[in-house]
Short mmCIF file of C-alpha atoms in Angstrom, two decimals:
data_model
loop_
_atom_site.label_atom_id
_atom_site.label_comp_id
_atom_site.label_asym_id
_atom_site.label_seq_id
_atom_site.Cartn_x
_atom_site.Cartn_y
_atom_site.Cartn_z
CA MET A 1 55.71 156.44 -50.03
CA PRO A 2 51.72 157.14 -50.58
CA MET A 3 49.29 158.71 -47.91
CA HIS A 4 46.84 157.29 -45.99
CA PHE A 5 43.82 159.09 -46.72
CA PRO A 6 40.48 158.56 -46.07
CA TRP A 7 39.55 158.37 -49.10
CA GLY A 8 40.31 156.26 -51.78
CA THR A 9 40.63 157.15 -56.04
CA GLY A 10 37.37 155.59 -56.01
CA GLU A 11 35.42 158.00 -53.51
CA VAL A 12 37.51 161.38 -55.21
CA GLU A 13 35.72 159.82 -58.44
CA ASP A 14 32.21 159.35 -56.79
CA LEU A 15 32.31 162.89 -55.01
CA PRO A 16 28.87 165.25 -56.85
CA THR A 17 30.88 168.14 -58.11
CA VAL A 18 29.50 171.92 -58.86
CA GLY A 19 28.76 173.93 -61.58
CA THR A 20 28.08 174.26 -65.15
CA ALA A 21 30.68 172.61 -67.59
CA VAL A 22 32.65 174.74 -70.13
CA ASP A 23 32.74 173.07 -73.49
CA THR A 24 34.87 175.27 -75.30
CA LEU A 25 37.29 174.45 -72.67
CA PRO A 26 37.91 171.00 -72.54
CA ASP A 27 40.24 169.33 -70.03
CA PRO A 28 43.69 170.27 -71.50
CA SER A 29 45.32 167.55 -69.40
CA ARG A 30 43.03 164.68 -71.25
CA SER A 31 45.20 165.90 -74.88
CA ASP A 32 47.92 163.86 -76.81
CA ASP A 33 48.51 166.94 -78.90
CA PRO A 34 51.83 168.11 -79.03
CA PRO A 35 52.44 171.11 -76.92
CA GLY A 36 52.56 173.42 -79.84
CA VAL A 37 49.39 172.60 -80.91
CA ARG A 38 47.62 172.31 -77.49
CA LEU A 39 49.28 176.63 -77.61
CA ARG A 40 47.34 177.49 -80.52
CA THR A 41 44.20 175.56 -79.34
CA ALA A 42 44.46 176.87 -75.69
CA ARG A 43 44.51 180.97 -77.53
CA ALA A 44 41.81 180.01 -79.78
CA ARG A 45 39.47 178.56 -77.26
CA ALA A 46 40.06 181.26 -74.65
CA ARG A 47 38.88 183.49 -77.64
CA ALA A 48 36.02 181.77 -77.85
CA PHE A 49 34.99 181.53 -74.29
CA ARG A 50 35.77 184.84 -73.90
CA GLU A 51 33.09 186.24 -75.68
CA GLU A 52 30.83 182.98 -73.94
CA PHE A 53 31.78 184.36 -70.82
CA ALA A 54 30.74 187.94 -70.67
CA LEU A 55 27.17 187.35 -71.38
CA THR A 56 27.00 185.18 -68.04
CA GLY A 57 26.64 188.79 -66.45
CA ALA A 58 28.64 189.66 -63.09
CA PRO A 59 28.78 189.11 -59.57
CA ASP A 60 27.11 191.30 -57.12
CA THR A 61 30.73 192.52 -55.12
CA ILE A 62 33.94 191.50 -55.24
CA THR A 63 36.40 192.32 -52.51
CA THR A 64 40.28 192.03 -51.86
CA CYS A 65 41.45 190.87 -48.19
CA ASP A 66 45.43 191.46 -47.59
CA LEU A 67 46.50 188.20 -45.60
CA VAL A 68 50.38 188.29 -45.34
CA THR A 69 53.13 189.59 -47.50
CA LEU A 70 56.58 186.74 -47.02
CA PRO A 71 60.05 186.05 -49.15
CA TYR A 72 59.72 183.81 -51.60
CA PRO A 73 62.58 183.07 -53.96
CA THR A 74 63.65 185.35 -56.83
CA ARG A 75 64.81 182.25 -59.17
CA PHE A 76 61.19 180.76 -58.82
CA GLY A 77 59.35 183.70 -58.99
CA LEU A 78 60.68 185.01 -62.29
CA PHE A 79 62.04 181.77 -63.23
CA ARG A 80 65.27 182.18 -65.36
CA ALA A 81 64.31 186.09 -66.31
CA SER A 82 65.73 188.43 -63.61
CA ARG A 83 68.86 189.43 -63.03
CA ALA A 84 68.16 190.75 -59.78
CA ILE A 85 70.70 190.74 -57.07
CA ALA A 86 68.53 189.91 -54.68
CA PRO A 87 68.06 185.99 -53.63
CA PHE A 88 64.53 187.00 -52.35
CA LEU A 89 61.80 188.77 -53.63
CA SER A 90 58.10 189.79 -51.64
CA ILE A 91 54.76 188.34 -52.35
CA THR A 92 51.57 189.21 -51.06
CA ASN A 93 48.68 186.45 -50.71
CA ARG A 94 44.95 187.86 -51.15
CA MET A 95 42.00 186.03 -50.59
CA LEU A 96 39.32 187.55 -53.06
CA VAL A 97 35.33 187.76 -51.68
CA ILE A 98 32.77 187.23 -54.31
CA ARG A 99 28.99 187.29 -54.11
CA TRP A 100 26.28 187.14 -56.48
CA ARG A 101 22.52 185.47 -56.49
CA GLU A 102 21.54 182.15 -58.40
CA SER A 103 17.93 182.65 -60.86
CA ASP A 104 16.37 181.66 -57.93
CA GLY A 105 17.33 184.53 -55.81
CA ARG A 106 19.61 182.29 -53.28
CA PRO A 107 22.61 183.74 -52.12
CA ARG A 108 25.74 182.76 -52.73
CA VAL A 109 29.64 183.77 -51.30
CA LEU A 110 32.80 182.00 -52.71
CA LEU A 111 36.15 182.61 -50.89
CA PHE A 112 39.18 182.40 -53.42
CA GLU A 113 42.52 181.68 -51.40
CA PRO A 114 41.25 181.38 -47.94
CA SER A 115 44.66 180.63 -46.54
CA ASP A 116 45.23 179.64 -43.07
CA VAL A 117 48.38 181.60 -43.02
CA GLU A 118 49.25 180.09 -39.50
CA LEU A 119 49.05 176.76 -40.33
CA GLY A 120 50.51 177.19 -44.03
CA ARG A 121 53.88 177.42 -41.97
CA SER A 122 53.97 173.77 -41.78
CA THR A 123 54.30 173.20 -45.51
CA PRO A 124 58.24 171.48 -45.71
CA TYR A 125 59.67 174.61 -48.00
CA PHE A 126 58.65 177.46 -45.51
CA HIS A 127 59.21 175.29 -42.60
CA ASP A 128 62.72 174.86 -43.54
CA LEU A 129 62.74 178.50 -44.47
CA ARG A 130 61.53 179.65 -41.02
CA ARG A 131 64.20 177.18 -39.09
CA LYS A 132 66.97 178.91 -41.22
CA THR A 133 65.93 182.60 -40.91
CA PRO A 134 66.65 184.47 -37.46
CA ARG A 135 63.31 185.98 -35.94
CA GLY A 136 64.59 189.55 -36.09
CA LEU A 137 64.54 189.03 -39.91
CA GLU A 138 61.80 187.16 -39.89
CA ARG A 139 60.05 190.38 -38.61
CA LEU A 140 61.03 192.31 -40.75
CA VAL A 141 60.66 190.38 -44.07
CA VAL A 142 57.39 188.97 -43.05
CA THR A 143 53.98 191.07 -42.88
CA GLU A 144 50.70 189.52 -41.22
CA HIS A 145 47.76 192.05 -42.86
CA GLY A 146 44.92 190.28 -41.03
CA THR A 147 42.96 186.77 -40.87
CA VAL A 148 40.29 185.08 -42.98
CA LEU A 149 37.80 185.25 -40.05
CA GLY A 150 38.91 188.90 -39.42
CA HIS A 151 38.12 190.12 -42.86
CA LEU A 152 34.71 188.04 -42.96
CA ALA A 153 33.98 189.47 -39.50
CA ARG A 154 34.91 193.03 -41.30
CA LEU A 155 32.71 192.45 -44.15
CA GLY A 156 29.78 191.28 -42.10
CA ILE A 157 29.95 188.37 -43.55
CA ARG A 158 28.96 184.68 -41.49
CA PRO A 159 31.37 181.84 -42.40
CA ALA A 160 28.00 179.73 -41.96
CA ASP A 161 26.70 181.81 -44.66
CA VAL A 162 30.04 180.80 -46.60
CA ASP A 163 28.83 178.29 -49.79
CA TYR A 164 32.51 177.73 -51.34
CA LEU A 165 36.13 177.64 -50.33
CA MET A 166 38.69 177.99 -53.11
CA PHE A 167 42.14 178.14 -54.59
CA ASP A 168 44.34 177.84 -58.07
CA HIS A 169 46.19 174.55 -56.19
CA LEU A 170 46.66 172.94 -52.60
CA HIS A 171 50.18 174.02 -52.16
CA THR A 172 50.65 175.27 -48.50
CA GLN A 173 47.15 174.68 -47.71
CA ASP A 174 45.92 173.14 -44.44
CA LEU A 175 41.95 173.02 -44.36
CA ARG A 176 41.66 171.23 -41.02
CA ARG A 177 40.34 174.62 -39.66
CA TRP A 178 37.75 175.33 -42.24
CA VAL A 179 36.02 172.19 -42.98
CA GLY A 180 37.24 170.18 -39.61
CA THR A 181 38.26 166.56 -39.21
CA ARG A 182 36.85 163.21 -38.28
CA ALA A 183 39.52 162.60 -35.17
CA HIS A 184 41.59 164.59 -32.45
CA GLN A 185 44.47 166.30 -34.23
CA ASP A 186 47.78 166.10 -31.88
CA ASP A 187 49.41 169.43 -33.38
CA LEU A 188 45.88 171.25 -32.60
CA GLY A 189 45.30 169.88 -29.51
CA ALA A 190 41.38 169.18 -30.31
CA ARG A 191 39.36 167.96 -33.25
CA PRO A 192 38.77 171.51 -34.92
CA ARG A 193 35.17 171.78 -35.66
CA ALA A 194 34.17 173.57 -38.94
CA ALA A 195 34.79 177.22 -38.86
CA PHE A 196 32.94 176.94 -42.63
CA PRO A 197 30.09 174.22 -41.71
CA HIS A 198 27.93 174.89 -44.66
CA ALA A 199 30.91 175.25 -47.32
CA LYS A 200 32.70 173.00 -50.14
CA VAL A 201 36.22 173.17 -51.41
CA ILE A 202 36.23 173.30 -55.28
CA VAL A 203 39.33 171.35 -56.44
CA GLN A 204 40.25 169.79 -59.42
CA ARG A 205 39.61 165.82 -58.99
CA ASP A 206 42.86 165.15 -60.15
CA GLU A 207 45.10 167.05 -57.73
CA LEU A 208 42.54 165.68 -55.35
CA ALA A 209 43.62 161.90 -56.14
CA ALA A 210 47.09 162.99 -56.81
CA MET A 211 47.91 164.32 -53.20
CA ALA A 212 47.50 160.72 -52.11
CA ASP A 213 50.61 159.82 -53.46
CA LEU A 214 53.34 162.88 -54.47
CA HIS A 215 56.08 162.97 -56.97
CA PRO A 216 59.10 164.53 -54.93
CA LEU A 217 59.04 167.49 -57.30
CA GLN A 218 55.36 167.99 -55.41
CA ARG A 219 56.25 166.99 -51.92
CA PRO A 220 58.05 170.50 -50.55
CA TRP A 221 54.79 172.36 -51.28
CA TYR A 222 52.23 169.93 -49.94
CA GLN A 223 51.20 169.23 -46.53
CA PRO A 224 49.35 165.51 -47.20
CA ALA A 225 49.31 165.05 -43.28
CA ALA A 226 46.65 167.47 -42.61
CA TYR A 227 44.65 165.91 -45.04
CA ARG A 228 44.26 162.22 -43.46
CA ASP A 229 41.62 163.52 -41.58
CA VAL A 230 39.34 165.55 -43.66
CA LEU A 231 36.27 163.96 -44.65
CA PRO A 232 35.83 163.53 -48.60
CA GLU A 233 32.58 165.18 -48.45
CA ALA A 234 34.42 168.46 -47.39
CA PHE A 235 35.27 168.86 -51.21
CA ALA A 236 33.24 169.22 -54.76
CA PRO A 237 35.77 168.32 -57.05
CA ILE A 238 35.63 169.59 -60.64
CA ASP A 239 36.80 167.99 -64.08
CA GLY A 240 38.10 170.91 -65.99
CA SER A 241 36.85 174.35 -66.26
CA VAL A 242 33.22 175.06 -64.72
CA VAL A 243 30.69 178.14 -64.56
CA LEU A 244 29.20 178.71 -61.04
CA GLY A 245 27.66 181.62 -61.22
CA PRO A 246 26.90 185.32 -63.07
CA GLY A 247 30.59 186.12 -64.51
CA VAL A 248 32.11 183.84 -62.02
CA ALA A 249 33.90 180.76 -63.44
CA VAL A 250 36.75 178.15 -62.53
CA VAL A 251 39.39 177.62 -65.59
CA LYS A 252 41.32 174.48 -65.11
CA THR A 253 45.06 175.58 -66.07
CA PRO A 254 47.62 172.82 -65.67
CA GLY A 255 51.40 173.37 -65.13
CA HIS A 256 52.21 174.93 -61.80
CA VAL A 257 50.42 171.73 -60.51
CA PHE A 258 48.54 168.95 -63.06
CA GLY A 259 45.47 170.06 -61.04
CA ASN A 260 46.22 174.11 -61.34
CA GLN A 261 42.71 175.84 -62.37
CA SER A 262 42.60 179.84 -62.21
CA LEU A 263 39.29 182.41 -61.11
CA VAL A 264 37.95 183.97 -63.84
CA VAL A 265 35.43 186.82 -62.88
CA ASN A 266 33.13 189.58 -65.04
CA THR A 267 33.44 192.83 -63.51
CA SER A 268 32.45 196.66 -64.24
CA THR A 269 36.23 196.62 -65.59
CA GLY A 270 35.91 193.70 -67.92
CA ILE A 271 37.29 190.20 -67.24
CA TRP A 272 40.02 189.25 -64.87
CA VAL A 273 41.85 186.04 -64.27
CA SER A 274 43.42 185.24 -61.11
CA SER A 275 45.72 182.74 -60.10
CA GLU A 276 49.73 181.70 -59.18
CA ASN A 277 51.21 180.55 -62.34
CA ALA A 278 52.72 184.32 -62.67
CA ILE A 279 53.40 186.59 -59.83
CA ALA A 280 52.70 189.65 -61.43
CA ALA A 281 50.86 191.65 -64.27
CA GLU A 282 53.88 192.35 -66.02
CA ALA A 283 55.01 188.66 -66.42
CA LEU A 284 52.05 188.54 -68.93
CA THR A 285 53.44 191.18 -70.67
CA PRO A 286 57.24 191.05 -70.39
CA GLU A 287 57.88 193.26 -73.36
CA HIS A 288 56.86 195.91 -70.90
CA SER A 289 58.70 195.10 -67.91
CA ARG A 290 61.36 197.33 -66.17
CA LEU A 291 62.34 194.86 -63.58
CA PRO A 292 66.37 193.72 -64.79
CA GLY A 293 66.38 191.23 -67.00
CA VAL A 294 62.61 190.64 -67.93
CA ALA A 295 62.10 192.36 -70.70
CA GLY A 296 65.40 191.24 -73.07
CA TRP A 297 65.37 187.81 -71.34
CA ALA A 298 61.93 187.40 -73.22
CA ARG A 299 62.92 188.75 -76.33
CA GLN A 300 66.27 186.62 -76.07
CA TRP A 301 64.19 183.18 -75.89
CA GLN A 302 60.93 184.35 -77.93
CA GLN A 303 58.37 183.72 -74.68
CA GLU A 304 55.59 186.15 -74.11
CA ALA A 305 55.05 185.09 -70.13
CA VAL A 306 57.56 184.63 -67.53
CA LEU A 307 56.18 181.61 -65.13
CA ASN A 308 56.08 181.51 -61.15
CA ALA A 309 58.13 178.11 -61.25
CA ASN A 310 58.78 176.69 -58.06
CA THR A 311 57.31 173.60 -58.90
CA VAL A 312 57.95 172.82 -63.03
CA GLU A 313 55.86 169.89 -63.37
CA THR A 314 54.78 170.43 -66.80
CA THR A 315 56.70 173.61 -67.98
CA ALA A 316 55.21 173.62 -71.34
CA ASP A 317 51.80 173.56 -69.81
CA GLN A 318 51.95 175.95 -67.47
CA TYR A 319 53.12 178.16 -70.61
CA ASN A 320 50.27 177.45 -72.05
CA SER A 321 47.62 178.18 -69.52
CA LEU A 322 49.07 181.61 -69.01
CA VAL A 323 48.53 182.23 -72.46
CA LEU A 324 44.97 181.09 -71.96
CA GLU A 325 44.98 183.14 -68.94
CA LYS A 326 46.58 186.19 -71.14
CA THR A 327 43.82 185.42 -74.00
CA LEU A 328 41.05 185.94 -71.30
CA ALA A 329 41.94 188.81 -69.58
CA ASP A 330 41.22 192.20 -70.36
CA ARG A 331 43.62 195.19 -70.42
CA SER A 332 43.86 196.88 -67.21
CA GLN A 333 42.32 200.48 -67.38
CA ARG A 334 44.58 202.10 -65.87
CA ASP A 335 47.50 201.05 -67.41
CA PRO A 336 46.87 198.86 -70.54
CA ARG A 337 49.90 197.63 -71.27
CA PHE A 338 48.88 195.23 -68.98
CA LEU A 339 46.50 192.79 -68.45
CA GLN A 340 43.90 192.56 -65.71
CA PHE A 341 45.82 189.36 -64.14
CA PHE A 342 45.72 189.09 -60.63
CA PRO A 343 48.50 187.25 -58.98
CA SER A 344 47.01 185.24 -56.20
CA SER A 345 50.42 185.84 -54.52
CA GLU A 346 51.19 189.10 -56.04
CA LEU A 347 54.74 191.05 -56.34
CA THR A 348 55.23 193.40 -53.93
CA PRO A 349 57.92 195.73 -53.73
CA ALA A 350 60.79 195.85 -50.67
CA ARG A 351 63.46 197.82 -49.50
CA THR A 352 64.92 194.20 -48.69
CA ASN A 353 64.59 193.14 -52.09
CA PRO A 354 66.49 195.26 -54.09
CA GLY A 355 65.92 194.58 -58.25
CA THR A 356 62.50 192.78 -57.55
CA THR A 357 60.28 196.59 -57.14
CA PRO A 358 57.39 195.66 -59.94
CA THR A 359 56.73 197.90 -62.93
CA PHE A 360 53.43 197.34 -62.18
CA THR A 361 50.64 196.33 -59.44
CA HIS A 362 46.99 195.73 -58.90
CA GLY A 363 46.81 195.36 -55.39
CA HIS A 364 43.18 194.78 -54.95
CA ILE A 365 39.96 193.56 -57.35
CA THR A 366 37.20 195.71 -56.12
CA HIS A 367 33.16 195.31 -58.36
CA GLY A 368 29.99 196.25 -57.19
CA PRO A 369 29.13 198.50 -53.84
CA THR A 370 31.23 198.37 -50.60
CA THR A 371 29.98 196.63 -47.91
CA HIS A 372 28.74 198.85 -44.74
CA GLY A 373 30.87 201.47 -45.89
CA VAL A 374 34.06 198.80 -45.68
CA LYS A 375 36.93 199.14 -48.55
CA PRO A 376 38.97 196.73 -49.45
CA ALA A 377 42.16 195.83 -47.14
#
């Protein structure tokens, strides 16, 4: 049944946006071309945008903050490619803190993937998984590394100085403690005040509209009830791809969800792309993967990317989006076989999951001077 939200479709359409639209990358979800044509178009347009984007400059700093490592089904994370015997692999969710200055000197702070890990546990899929997992086993396979607010305190950033919150999509996200609500929340025992009183949530407008009436394929991964009392003014919806600041862009990459979006940043090592369309850098160059089955599967099926496929809303679009991301990203300076694709949930080695140790991991993006001598965590 449709969910009662404090906004209607018309209000979502009328909300003000942010950023400068990228004409080189029109919204792929609005194309009527067949998937093969869209694939060629995505590759060509990504090449053109790479040249434009490199000229926008670079942000001042990027810092990576680990949030949580948790189990995730192997059949989702590596789609049909893995031959690992382990039913689960491990992924680490990380937040990126990005700072830049506008042309008039105003400072900006963007938090990418600032997940409220505690409230994210109520996501239907993960709530059911926790219910079936003995507490002793959960302590073994789940590691909480730090909280969003704790990391910001460590970096010397006041929550009131944060301008933007952004996720590649809103799976698992509960934003009530971040942006506040208009009413008392029974499960929280209070009406939460916004931890980030001046921040806007950057989201694709079509994902925001779709959440009011989820498809069965989408329901296990969203928490629509958590948005009942979130005011529409908390959001800054965008339509497609935009440049936010020097060396900072949001690129629409539909497929994993209809409104999926990727962070693109220009750094001292070149261009990085981050999303959850894939869970490992080697998923974009599977021919170099040592994960059991992956390279052979890619050869057999003549596919150049391995999807993160917990939802297959539009599989061909997700594949095309990964190719776009693959074309945008520079090669890793540590190992040029792999690209500077930084999964927002990155495959992480774990003794409990044989056959899922990644060939290569990034672990962090670091750009610019550290703050107060603080290193990425």
